[in-house]
Amino acid sequence: PQSTEALVIFCAVILFNAAVLLHQNGMMHHNTHMIDRAQTLYDGCLHFLAGQDLGNDMVLLVAVAASNNLAQIELEKGMVDSVNDRLETVLGLVRGSTRRRIRQM
């Protein structure tokens, strides 16, 4: 099971990094197609992590970073409702992870 989790995290990190590069290039060249592709990759990254243990620091870190960057794109596109939902999700992830850690102490 641990090797499967490591592989999923590795794939999610690769998707995340590809999305960051596309997002940055899209912003620099005002290329909306690149930004749309980045949005799809961030979303894919989150789907990859959906079933993983959020007690794992790496899973939590990548999920929060991808959600944050996705919210940035949604904000740039004027998708305010999506941004609010996304930020609520991020806060929920962090709260849930914090509660679990406190219980484990």
Tab-separated table of C-alpha atoms in Angstrom:
chain	number	residue	atom	x	y	z
A	1	PRO	CA	0.000	0.000	0.000
A	2	GLN	CA	2.780	2.484	0.815
A	3	SER	CA	4.403	2.097	-2.606
A	4	THR	CA	1.024	2.731	-4.287
A	5	GLU	CA	0.553	5.895	-2.237
A	6	ALA	CA	4.068	7.058	-3.128
A	7	LEU	CA	3.359	6.457	-6.837
A	8	VAL	CA	0.081	8.409	-6.672
A	9	ILE	CA	1.819	11.318	-4.907
A	10	PHE	CA	4.640	11.242	-7.472
A	11	CYS	CA	2.130	11.403	-10.367
A	12	ALA	CA	0.196	14.204	-8.669
A	13	VAL	CA	3.403	16.216	-8.187
A	14	ILE	CA	4.293	15.774	-11.884
A	15	LEU	CA	0.802	16.962	-12.905
A	16	PHE	CA	1.097	19.885	-10.492
A	17	ASN	CA	4.493	20.959	-11.852
A	18	ALA	CA	3.292	20.714	-15.469
A	19	ALA	CA	0.255	22.827	-14.533
A	20	VAL	CA	2.447	25.472	-12.874
A	21	LEU	CA	4.637	25.752	-15.984
A	22	LEU	CA	1.613	26.002	-18.289
A	23	HIS	CA	-0.045	28.543	-15.998
A	24	GLN	CA	3.068	30.744	-15.825
A	25	ASN	CA	3.650	30.574	-19.593
A	26	GLY	CA	-0.014	31.267	-20.273
A	27	MET	CA	0.086	34.346	-18.032
A	28	MET	CA	3.332	35.584	-19.572
A	29	HIS	CA	2.128	35.188	-23.178
A	30	HIS	CA	-1.542	36.020	-22.492
A	31	ASN	CA	-2.433	32.585	-23.868
A	32	THR	CA	-5.838	31.525	-22.516
A	33	HIS	CA	-5.494	28.047	-24.068
A	34	MET	CA	-2.416	27.364	-21.910
A	35	ILE	CA	-4.224	28.636	-18.813
A	36	ASP	CA	-7.213	26.380	-19.603
A	37	ARG	CA	-4.842	23.405	-19.929
A	38	ALA	CA	-3.234	24.314	-16.598
A	39	GLN	CA	-6.692	24.429	-15.009
A	40	THR	CA	-7.403	20.927	-16.341
A	41	LEU	CA	-4.078	19.627	-14.972
A	42	TYR	CA	-4.640	21.140	-11.511
A	43	ASP	CA	-8.078	19.533	-11.496
A	44	GLY	CA	-6.552	16.198	-12.547
A	45	CYS	CA	-3.995	16.497	-9.768
A	46	LEU	CA	-6.803	16.930	-7.208
A	47	HIS	CA	-8.706	13.933	-8.623
A	48	PHE	CA	-5.523	11.871	-8.293
A	49	LEU	CA	-5.229	12.806	-4.619
A	50	ALA	CA	-8.953	12.431	-3.829
A	51	GLY	CA	-8.720	8.980	-2.231
A	52	GLN	CA	-5.384	9.494	-0.508
A	53	ASP	CA	-4.639	9.917	3.193
A	54	LEU	CA	-4.641	13.622	4.039
A	55	GLY	CA	-2.637	12.769	7.149
A	56	ASN	CA	0.309	12.447	4.775
A	57	ASP	CA	2.079	15.828	4.675
A	58	MET	CA	2.940	15.546	0.979
A	59	VAL	CA	-0.655	14.733	-0.026
A	60	LEU	CA	-1.954	17.670	1.994
A	61	LEU	CA	0.701	20.049	0.645
A	62	VAL	CA	0.062	19.205	-3.019
A	63	ALA	CA	-3.737	19.249	-2.564
A	64	VAL	CA	-3.661	22.676	-0.913
A	65	ALA	CA	-1.211	24.102	-3.493
A	66	ALA	CA	-3.232	22.766	-6.450
A	67	SER	CA	-6.480	24.075	-4.934
A	68	ASN	CA	-4.888	27.457	-4.319
A	69	ASN	CA	-3.578	27.754	-7.886
A	70	LEU	CA	-6.910	26.568	-9.297
A	71	ALA	CA	-8.650	29.253	-7.237
A	72	GLN	CA	-6.270	31.838	-8.709
A	73	ILE	CA	-7.224	30.819	-12.274
A	74	GLU	CA	-10.913	30.808	-11.375
A	75	LEU	CA	-10.549	34.274	-9.852
A	76	GLU	CA	-8.836	35.551	-13.009
A	77	LYS	CA	-11.761	34.164	-15.034
A	78	GLY	CA	-14.293	35.848	-12.755
A	79	MET	CA	-15.653	32.551	-11.392
A	80	VAL	CA	-16.219	33.970	-7.902
A	81	ASP	CA	-18.581	31.207	-6.674
A	82	SER	CA	-16.067	28.531	-7.672
A	83	VAL	CA	-13.292	30.394	-5.836
A	84	ASN	CA	-15.348	30.563	-2.635
A	85	ASP	CA	-16.130	26.824	-2.847
A	86	ARG	CA	-12.499	25.987	-3.578
A	87	LEU	CA	-11.200	28.021	-0.630
A	88	GLU	CA	-13.779	26.403	1.675
A	89	THR	CA	-12.521	23.005	0.493
A	90	VAL	CA	-8.903	23.986	1.219
A	91	LEU	CA	-9.836	25.196	4.699
A	92	GLY	CA	-11.703	21.932	5.279
A	93	LEU	CA	-8.650	19.885	4.232
A	94	VAL	CA	-6.379	21.797	6.577
A	95	ARG	CA	-8.851	21.695	9.496
A	96	GLY	CA	-9.433	17.953	9.052
A	97	SER	CA	-5.714	17.235	8.899
A	98	THR	CA	-5.053	19.384	11.982
A	99	ARG	CA	-7.799	17.622	13.973
A	100	ARG	CA	-6.384	14.201	13.047
A	101	ARG	CA	-2.888	15.237	14.140
A	102	ILE	CA	-4.143	16.579	17.467
A	103	ARG	CA	-6.027	13.311	18.121
A	104	GLN	CA	-2.874	11.304	17.365
A	105	MET	CA	-0.823	13.215	19.972
